[in-house]
Coordinates of N, CA, C and O in Angstrom, one line a residue:
X1 N -12.3 4.9 -6.5 CA -11.4 5.5 -7.0 C -10.6 4.2 -7.5 O -10.4 3.6 -6.2
X2 N -10.3 4.0 -8.4 CA -9.3 2.4 -8.9 C -8.1 2.8 -8.3 O -7.4 4.0 -8.2
X3 N -7.5 1.8 -8.2 CA -6.4 1.5 -7.9 C -5.2 1.4 -8.9 O -5.5 1.2 -10.1
X4 N -4.1 2.4 -8.8 CA -3.3 2.6 -9.8 C -2.0 2.1 -9.6 O -1.5 2.4 -8.6
X5 N -1.3 1.5 -10.7 CA 0.0 1.2 -10.5 C 0.7 1.6 -11.7 O 0.3 1.9 -13.0
X6 N 2.0 2.1 -11.5 CA 2.6 2.3 -12.7 C 3.8 1.1 -12.5 O 4.5 0.7 -11.8
X7 N 3.8 0.9 -14.2 CA 4.9 -0.2 -14.4 C 6.0 0.6 -15.4 O 5.7 1.7 -15.9
X8 N 7.0 0.0 -15.3 CA 8.0 0.9 -16.7 C 7.5 0.2 -17.8 O 7.1 -0.4 -18.0
X9 N 8.1 1.2 -18.9 CA 7.3 1.0 -20.5 C 8.0 -0.5 -20.6 O 7.4 -1.0 -21.6
X10 N 9.1 -1.1 -20.1 CA 9.7 -2.5 -20.4 C 8.7 -3.3 -20.0 O 8.7 -4.5 -20.7
X11 N 7.7 -3.0 -19.4 CA 6.7 -4.4 -19.1 C 5.7 -4.5 -19.9 O 4.8 -5.2 -20.0
X12 N 5.4 -3.4 -21.1 CA 4.1 -3.4 -21.7 C 3.8 -4.7 -22.6 O 2.7 -5.2 -22.7
X13 N 4.8 -5.1 -23.3 CA 4.7 -6.4 -24.0 C 3.9 -7.5 -23.0 O 3.0 -8.1 -23.5
X14 N 4.9 -7.8 -22.1 CA 4.6 -8.8 -20.7 C 3.4 -8.5 -20.4 O 2.3 -9.5 -20.4
X15 N 2.9 -7.2 -20.0 CA 1.4 -7.1 -19.2 C 0.5 -7.3 -20.3 O -0.8 -7.7 -19.8
X16 N 0.5 -6.7 -21.7 CA -0.6 -7.0 -22.9 C -0.5 -8.7 -23.0 O -1.7 -8.9 -23.1
X17 N 0.4 -9.4 -22.9 CA 0.3 -10.5 -23.3 C -0.5 -11.3 -21.9 O -1.6 -12.3 -22.6
X18 N -0.2 -10.9 -20.9 CA -1.0 -11.6 -19.7 C -2.5 -11.0 -19.7 O -3.7 -11.8 -19.3
X19 N -2.7 -9.8 -20.1 CA -3.8 -9.4 -19.9 C -4.8 -9.8 -21.6 O -6.0 -10.2 -21.1
X20 N -4.3 -10.1 -22.7 CA -5.3 -10.9 -23.4 C -5.3 -12.1 -23.3 O -6.5 -12.7 -23.1
X21 N -4.4 -12.9 -22.4 CA -4.7 -14.2 -22.2 C -5.8 -14.4 -21.0 O -6.2 -15.5 -21.1
X22 N -5.6 -13.4 -20.2 CA -6.7 -13.4 -19.2 C -8.1 -13.3 -19.6 O -9.2 -13.7 -18.8
X23 N -8.2 -12.6 -20.9 CA -9.6 -12.0 -21.2 C -9.7 -12.7 -22.6 O -11.0 -12.4 -23.2
X24 N -9.4 -13.8 -22.9 CA -9.4 -14.4 -24.2 C -9.4 -15.8 -24.1 O -8.9 -16.2 -22.9
X25 N -9.8 -16.6 -25.2 CA -9.3 -18.0 -25.2 C -8.1 -18.2 -25.7 O -7.4 -19.2 -25.6
X26 N -7.2 -17.3 -26.0 CA -6.1 -17.5 -26.5 C -4.9 -17.6 -25.1 O -4.7 -16.8 -24.5
X27 N -4.6 -18.9 -24.4 CA -4.1 -19.2 -23.4 C -3.3 -20.1 -23.9 O -3.2 -21.1 -24.5
X28 N -1.6 -19.6 -23.3 CA -0.3 -20.4 -23.7 C -0.8 -22.0 -22.7 O -1.4 -21.4 -21.6
X29 N -0.1 -22.9 -22.8 CA 0.1 -24.0 -21.7 C 0.4 -23.5 -20.4 O 1.5 -22.5 -20.7
X30 N -0.1 -24.1 -19.4 CA 0.2 -23.4 -18.3 C 0.0 -22.0 -17.8 O 0.4 -21.8 -16.7
X31 N -1.0 -21.5 -18.6 CA -1.3 -20.5 -18.3 C -2.0 -20.1 -16.8 O -2.9 -21.1 -16.6
X32 N -1.9 -19.2 -16.1 CA -2.4 -18.8 -14.7 C -2.9 -17.7 -14.7 O -2.2 -16.5 -14.5
X33 N -4.3 -17.5 -14.6 CA -4.9 -16.3 -14.8 C -5.0 -15.5 -13.8 O -5.0 -14.2 -13.9
X34 N -4.5 -15.9 -12.5 CA -4.0 -14.8 -11.5 C -2.7 -14.2 -11.4 O -2.5 -13.3 -10.7
X35 N -1.8 -14.8 -12.4 CA -0.6 -14.0 -12.5 C -0.6 -12.7 -12.8 O 0.1 -11.8 -12.1
X36 N -1.4 -12.2 -13.6 CA -1.5 -10.8 -13.8 C -1.8 -9.8 -12.1 O -1.1 -9.0 -12.1
X37 N -2.6 -10.5 -11.5 CA -3.1 -10.0 -10.4 C -2.2 -9.9 -9.3 O -2.0 -8.8 -8.9
X38 N -1.2 -11.1 -9.2 CA -0.1 -11.3 -8.3 C 0.9 -10.1 -9.2 O 1.5 -9.6 -8.0
X39 N 1.2 -9.7 -10.1 CA 2.1 -8.8 -10.9 C 1.8 -7.6 -10.1 O 2.4 -6.8 -9.8
X40 N 0.3 -6.8 -10.1 CA 0.1 -5.8 -9.8 C 0.1 -5.6 -8.3 O 0.4 -4.8 -7.7
X41 N -0.2 -6.7 -7.5 CA -0.3 -6.9 -5.9 C 1.2 -6.5 -5.9 O 1.6 -5.5 -4.9
X42 N 2.1 -7.2 -6.2 CA 3.7 -6.9 -6.0 C 4.2 -5.6 -6.1 O 4.7 -4.8 -5.6
X43 N 3.6 -5.0 -7.5 CA 3.8 -3.6 -7.8 C 3.2 -2.6 -6.8 O 4.1 -1.5 -6.4
X44 N 2.0 -2.8 -6.5 CA 1.5 -1.8 -5.6 C 2.2 -2.0 -3.9 O 2.4 -0.8 -3.6
X45 N 2.6 -3.1 -3.6 CA 3.4 -3.2 -2.3 C 5.0 -3.0 -2.5 O 5.3 -2.0 -1.8
X46 N 5.3 -2.5 -3.8 CA 6.7 -1.8 -3.9 C 6.4 -0.5 -4.0 O 7.5 0.3 -3.3
X47 N 5.1 -0.1 -4.6 CA 5.1 1.6 -4.3 C 4.9 1.8 -3.1 O 5.6 2.9 -2.8
X48 N 4.2 1.2 -2.5 CA 3.9 1.9 -0.9 C 5.2 1.6 0.1 O 5.4 2.3 0.8
X49 N 6.2 0.6 -0.4 CA 7.3 0.5 0.2 C 8.2 1.9 0.3 O 8.9 2.2 1.2
X50 N 8.1 2.7 -0.7 CA 8.8 3.8 -1.0 C 8.3 4.8 0.3 O 9.0 5.9 0.5
X51 N 7.1 4.7 0.7 CA 6.5 5.9 1.7 C 7.2 5.3 3.2 O 6.9 6.3 4.1
X52 N 7.2 4.4 3.3 CA 8.1 4.1 4.6 C 9.4 3.4 4.9 O 10.0 2.8 3.8
X53 N 10.0 3.7 5.8 CA 11.3 3.1 6.1 C 11.1 1.4 6.2 O 10.2 0.7 6.8
X54 N 11.8 0.7 5.3 CA 11.8 -0.5 5.3 C 13.0 -1.4 6.1 O 14.2 -0.8 6.0
X55 N 12.4 -2.6 6.7 CA 13.6 -3.2 7.3 C 14.5 -4.0 6.4 O 14.4 -4.0 5.4
X56 N 16.1 -4.0 6.5 CA 16.6 -5.2 5.7 C 16.8 -6.6 6.2 O 16.9 -7.2 5.2
X57 N 16.4 -6.8 7.1 CA 16.2 -8.3 7.8 C 15.2 -9.1 6.6 O 14.3 -8.9 6.9
X58 N 15.7 -10.0 6.2 CA 14.9 -10.8 5.5 C 13.4 -11.1 5.9 O 12.7 -11.3 5.3
X59 N 13.3 -11.7 6.9 CA 12.1 -12.1 7.6 C 11.2 -11.1 8.1 O 10.0 -11.1 7.5
X60 N 11.8 -9.8 8.3 CA 10.9 -8.5 8.7 C 10.8 -7.8 7.5 O 9.7 -7.5 7.1
X61 N 11.8 -7.8 6.3 CA 10.9 -7.4 5.0 C 9.8 -7.9 4.4 O 8.9 -7.5 3.8
X62 N 10.0 -9.4 4.5 CA 8.9 -10.2 4.3 C 7.8 -10.1 5.0 O 6.7 -10.0 4.1
X63 N 7.4 -9.7 5.9 CA 6.3 -9.5 6.8 C 5.9 -7.9 6.2 O 5.0 -7.6 6.4
X64 N 7.0 -7.1 6.1 CA 6.6 -5.8 5.8 C 5.7 -5.7 4.6 O 4.7 -5.1 4.3
X65 N 6.4 -6.4 3.7 CA 5.8 -6.4 2.2 C 4.5 -7.1 2.4 O 3.6 -7.0 1.8
X66 N 4.2 -8.3 3.1 CA 2.8 -8.8 3.3 C 1.9 -7.7 4.0 O 0.6 -7.7 3.5
X67 N 2.4 -7.0 4.9 CA 1.7 -5.8 5.4 C 1.3 -5.2 4.3 O 0.3 -4.7 4.4
X68 N 1.9 -4.7 3.7 CA 1.9 -3.8 2.6 C 0.7 -4.4 1.7 O -0.1 -3.3 0.9
X69 N 1.0 -5.6 1.1 CA 0.3 -6.0 0.2 C -1.7 -5.9 0.7 O -2.6 -6.1 0.2
X70 N -1.2 -6.4 2.2 CA -2.9 -6.4 2.8 C -3.4 -5.6 3.5 O -4.5 -5.4 4.0
X71 N -2.8 -4.1 3.4 CA -3.6 -2.8 3.9 C -4.9 -2.5 3.1 O -4.9 -3.0 1.9
X72 N -5.9 -2.5 3.8 CA -7.2 -2.3 3.2 C -8.1 -3.5 3.0 O -9.1 -3.1 2.8
X73 N -7.3 -4.5 3.4 CA -8.4 -5.8 3.2 C -8.8 -6.2 4.4 O -8.6 -5.5 5.6
X74 N -10.2 -6.9 4.4 CA -11.1 -7.0 5.8 C -10.1 -7.8 6.3 O -9.3 -8.9 6.2
X75 N -9.8 -7.4 7.8 CA -9.4 -8.1 8.7 C -7.7 -7.6 8.8 O -6.7 -7.8 9.8
X76 N -7.3 -6.6 7.6 CA -6.2 -6.0 7.4 C -4.5 -7.0 7.7 O -4.9 -8.2 7.1
X77 N -3.8 -6.5 8.7 CA -2.8 -7.2 8.7 C -2.4 -7.7 10.3 O -1.7 -8.3 10.5
X78 N -3.6 -7.7 10.7 CA -3.5 -8.3 12.0 C -3.5 -9.6 12.4 O -2.8 -10.1 13.5
X79 N -3.2 -10.7 11.6 CA -3.4 -12.1 11.3 C -1.9 -12.7 10.8 O -1.5 -13.7 10.6
X80 N -1.2 -11.5 10.7 CA 0.3 -11.9 10.0 C 1.0 -12.6 11.3 O 1.1 -11.9 12.5
X81 N 1.6 -13.8 11.0 CA 2.0 -14.6 12.0 C 3.8 -13.9 12.3 O 4.3 -14.0 11.3
X82 N 4.2 -13.4 13.3 CA 5.6 -12.7 13.6 C 5.8 -13.2 14.7 O 5.8 -13.4 15.8
X83 N 7.5 -13.8 14.1 CA 8.5 -14.4 15.3 C 8.9 -13.1 16.2 O 8.8 -12.0 15.7
X84 N 9.4 -13.4 17.4 CA 10.3 -12.3 18.5 C 11.3 -12.0 17.6 O 11.4 -10.6 18.1
X85 N 12.0 -12.5 17.1 CA 13.1 -11.7 16.1 C 12.7 -11.0 14.9 O 13.5 -10.0 15.0
X86 N 11.4 -11.2 14.5 CA 11.2 -10.4 13.6 C 10.7 -9.4 14.0 O 11.0 -8.1 13.7
X87 N 10.0 -8.9 15.3 CA 9.6 -7.8 15.9 C 11.0 -7.3 16.4 O 11.0 -5.9 16.4
X88 N 12.1 -7.9 16.7 CA 13.2 -7.2 17.2 C 13.7 -6.7 16.0 O 14.3 -5.6 16.1
X89 N 13.9 -7.0 15.0 CA 14.3 -6.5 13.7 C 13.5 -5.6 13.3 O 14.4 -4.5 13.0
X90 N 12.4 -5.3 13.6 CA 11.5 -4.4 13.4 C 12.0 -2.9 13.9 O 12.3 -1.8 13.6
X91 N 12.1 -3.3 15.0 CA 12.7 -2.4 16.1 C 13.9 -1.5 16.0 O 14.0 -0.4 15.8
X92 N 14.7 -2.6 15.7 CA 16.0 -2.0 15.6 C 16.4 -1.4 13.9 O 17.2 -0.4 14.1
X93 N 15.7 -2.0 13.3 CA 16.1 -1.7 11.5 C 15.1 0.0 11.3 O 15.5 0.7 10.7
X94 N 14.1 0.0 11.7 CA 13.1 1.0 11.5 C 12.8 2.2 12.5 O 12.3 3.3 12.6
X95 N 13.1 1.4 14.0 CA 12.9 2.6 14.9 C 11.5 2.5 15.4 O 10.9 3.5 16.3
X96 N 10.6 1.4 14.9 CA 9.4 1.1 15.4 C 9.0 -0.1 15.6 O 9.6 -0.8 15.3
X97 N 7.8 -0.4 16.3 CA 7.4 -1.5 16.7 C 6.8 -1.7 15.5 O 6.4 -1.2 14.7
X98 N 6.5 -3.4 15.1 CA 5.7 -3.7 14.0 C 4.2 -3.0 13.9 O 4.0 -2.6 12.8
X99 N 3.7 -2.9 14.9 CA 2.5 -2.2 15.1 C 2.2 -0.7 14.6 O 1.5 -0.2 13.9
X100 N 3.3 -0.1 15.2 CA 3.7 1.2 14.9 C 3.8 1.1 13.5 O 3.8 2.5 12.7
X101 N 4.6 0.5 12.9 CA 5.0 0.7 11.4 C 4.0 0.7 10.5 O 3.8 1.4 9.6
X102 N 3.3 -0.2 11.0 CA 1.7 -0.6 10.1 C 0.9 0.7 10.3 O 0.6 0.8 9.0
X103 N 1.0 1.1 11.6 CA 0.4 2.5 11.4 C 0.8 3.8 10.7 O -0.2 4.3 9.5
X104 N 2.3 3.7 10.8 CA 2.9 4.8 9.9 C 2.6 4.4 8.5 O 2.5 5.4 7.6
X105 N 2.7 3.1 7.8 CA 2.6 2.7 6.8 C 0.8 3.1 6.1 O 0.9 3.8 4.9
X106 N 0.3 2.9 6.9 CA -1.1 3.1 6.5 C -1.6 5.1 6.4 O -2.1 5.5 5.3
X107 N -0.8 5.6 7.4 CA -1.0 7.0 7.2 C -0.1 7.6 6.1 O -0.5 8.6 5.6
X108 N 1.0 6.9 5.7 CA 1.4 7.8 4.7 C 0.9 7.6 3.3 O 0.9 8.1 2.3
X109 N 0.4 6.1 3.3 CA -0.4 5.8 2.4 C -1.4 6.4 2.1 O -1.6 7.4 0.9
X110 N -2.3 6.9 3.1 CA -3.3 7.8 3.2 C -2.8 9.1 2.8 O -3.5 9.8 1.6
X111 N -1.8 9.6 2.9 CA -1.4 11.4 2.9 C -0.8 11.2 1.1 O -1.7 12.1 0.3
X112 N -0.4 9.9 0.9 CA -0.2 9.8 -1.0 C -1.5 9.8 -1.7 O -1.8 10.6 -2.9
X113 N -2.5 9.1 -1.3 CA -3.4 9.2 -2.2 C -4.2 10.5 -1.7 O -4.7 11.3 -2.9
X114 N -4.5 10.9 -0.4 CA -5.2 12.5 -0.3 C -4.2 13.4 -1.7 O -5.2 14.2 -1.9
X115 N -2.9 13.7 -1.3 CA -2.2 14.3 -2.0 C -2.7 14.2 -3.8 O -2.6 15.0 -4.5
X116 N -2.9 13.1 -3.9 CA -3.4 12.8 -5.4 C -4.8 13.0 -5.9 O -5.1 12.7 -6.8
X117 N -5.5 13.6 -4.9 CA -6.6 13.9 -5.2 C -8.1 13.2 -4.5 O -9.1 13.4 -4.9
X118 N -7.6 12.0 -4.1 CA -8.8 10.8 -4.0 C -9.5 11.5 -2.6 O -9.0 12.4 -1.7
X119 N -10.9 11.6 -2.6 CA -11.7 11.8 -1.5 C -11.5 11.1 -0.1 O -11.1 9.9 -0.1
X120 N -11.4 12.0 0.8 CA -11.0 11.3 2.3 C -11.8 10.3 2.3 O -11.3 9.3 3.2
X121 N -13.2 10.0 2.3 CA -13.9 8.9 2.4 C -13.4 7.6 1.7 O -13.5 6.5 2.4
X122 N -12.7 8.0 0.4 CA -12.4 6.7 -0.1 C -11.2 6.2 0.1 O -10.9 5.1 0.3
X123 N -10.2 7.3 0.5 CA -9.2 6.8 1.3 C -9.0 6.1 2.6 O -8.6 4.9 2.6
X124 N -10.1 6.6 3.3 CA -10.4 5.7 4.4 C -10.5 4.1 4.1 O -10.0 3.3 4.9
X125 N -11.4 4.2 3.4 CA -12.1 2.6 3.1 C -10.4 1.9 2.3 O -10.3 0.5 2.7
X126 N -9.9 2.5 1.7 CA -9.0 2.0 1.0 C -7.8 1.4 1.9 O -7.2 0.3 1.6
X127 N -7.7 2.2 2.9 CA -6.4 1.6 3.7 C -7.2 1.0 5.0 O -6.5 0.4 6.1
X128 N -8.4 0.9 4.9 CA -8.9 -0.1 6.0 C -9.7 0.5 7.2 O -9.9 -0.2 8.3
X129 N -10.2 1.6 7.1 CA -10.9 2.3 7.9 C -12.7 2.2 7.6 O -13.0 2.5 6.6
X130 N -13.3 1.9 8.5 CA -14.7 1.6 8.2 C -15.5 2.9 8.4 O -16.5 3.0 7.7
X131 N -14.8 3.7 9.1 CA -15.9 5.1 9.4 C -14.8 6.4 9.2 O -13.6 6.1 9.6
X132 N -15.0 7.1 8.3 CA -14.3 8.4 8.4 C -14.0 9.3 9.4 O -12.6 9.7 9.4
X133 N -14.5 8.9 10.4 CA -14.5 10.1 11.7 C -13.3 9.3 12.4 O -12.7 9.8 12.8
X134 N -13.3 8.2 12.2 CA -11.9 7.2 12.9 C -10.9 7.6 12.1 O -9.7 7.8 12.8
X135 N -10.9 7.6 11.0 CA -9.6 7.9 10.0 C -9.3 9.2 10.1 O -8.1 9.3 10.4
X136 N -10.1 9.9 10.0 CA -9.9 11.6 10.2 C -9.2 11.7 11.4 O -7.9 12.8 11.6
X137 N -9.6 11.3 12.8 CA -8.8 11.5 13.8 C -7.3 10.9 13.8 O -6.4 11.2 14.1
X138 N -7.2 9.4 13.2 CA -5.9 8.9 13.3 C -5.0 9.7 12.2 O -3.9 10.0 12.7
X139 N -5.4 10.2 10.9 CA -4.6 11.2 10.0 C -4.3 12.4 10.9 O -3.2 12.7 10.7
X140 N -5.2 13.2 11.7 CA -4.8 14.0 12.2 C -3.5 13.9 13.2 O -2.9 14.6 13.2
X141 N -3.7 12.8 14.1 CA -2.7 12.6 15.1 C -1.7 12.2 14.2 O -0.4 12.8 15.1
X142 N -1.5 11.9 13.2 CA -0.2 11.3 12.8 C 0.2 12.7 12.0 O 1.5 12.7 12.2
X143 N -0.6 13.2 11.1 CA 0.3 14.3 10.4 C -0.3 15.5 10.7 O 0.2 16.7 10.3
X144 N -1.0 16.0 12.1 CA -1.2 16.9 12.6 C -2.1 17.9 11.6 O -2.3 19.1 12.1
X145 N -2.9 17.6 10.9 CA -3.9 18.3 9.9 C -5.0 17.1 9.3 O -4.5 16.0 9.3
X146 N -6.2 17.8 9.5 CA -7.2 16.8 8.9 C -7.0 16.7 7.6 O -6.7 17.1 6.7
X147 N -7.8 15.3 7.0 CA -7.3 15.1 5.7 C -7.8 15.9 4.7 O -7.0 16.1 3.8
X148 N -9.1 16.8 5.1 CA -9.4 17.9 4.2 C -8.4 19.0 4.1 O -8.0 19.7 3.2
X149 N -7.6 19.7 5.6 CA -7.1 20.6 5.6 C -5.6 20.1 4.7 O -4.9 20.7 4.3
X150 N -5.3 19.0 4.9 CA -4.1 18.6 4.4 C -4.3 18.7 3.0 O -3.1 18.9 2.1
X151 N -5.3 18.2 2.3 CA -5.8 18.4 0.7 C -5.5 19.7 0.2 O -5.2 19.9 -0.6
X152 N -6.4 20.6 1.2 CA -6.1 21.9 0.7 C -5.2 22.5 0.5 O -4.4 23.0 -0.2
X153 N -3.9 22.2 1.5 CA -2.6 22.3 1.5 C -1.8 22.1 0.4 O -1.1 22.9 -0.2
X154 N -2.0 21.0 0.0 CA -1.3 20.4 -1.1 C -1.8 21.1 -2.4 O -1.2 21.3 -3.1
X155 N -3.0 21.3 -2.5 CA -3.7 21.9 -3.7 C -3.3 23.5 -3.8 O -2.9 23.7 -4.8
X156 N -3.1 24.1 -2.8 CA -2.2 25.5 -2.8 C -0.8 25.4 -3.0 O -0.7 26.2 -4.0
X157 N 0.0 24.2 -3.0 CA 1.1 24.2 -3.1 C 1.5 24.1 -4.8 O 2.2 24.2 -5.2
X158 N 0.4 23.3 -5.3 CA 0.3 23.3 -6.6 C 0.1 24.1 -7.5 O 0.2 24.1 -8.6
X159 N -0.5 25.2 -7.0 CA -0.7 26.7 -7.7 C 0.1 26.9 -8.3 O 1.5 27.3 -7.4

């Protein structure tokens, strides 16, 4: 399943300019071919942030955004360096430890992907689980339903 990101129509010209620049010889001075990918990564993180409570403390928010950006990457978010103050801010502002918050973020993103029709095996890989059974247990523990049961319930609601 390809990663989908929504941008407002106001971004159309800008995105088209960078897309053409990235795929052709028409490159302005100072062109950075990674810029378009960075824009998409930022937008993905912003969309994911809608699924979880976000801290307002600047350092905690920066860590949260980095965690959201790295969900599903090999090694995930385990190597994000976090100060004790940032851990305290997470607990105070979200009611969760950083580890619990990362878990909740992954499960809420999984829920959104499943509701959009993605197969559970693809969702498991997308959020960083190597094995579907491990993902199914984690999802069931968090949401109270297996991924398949959740999808079936959502499909029935849409009818």
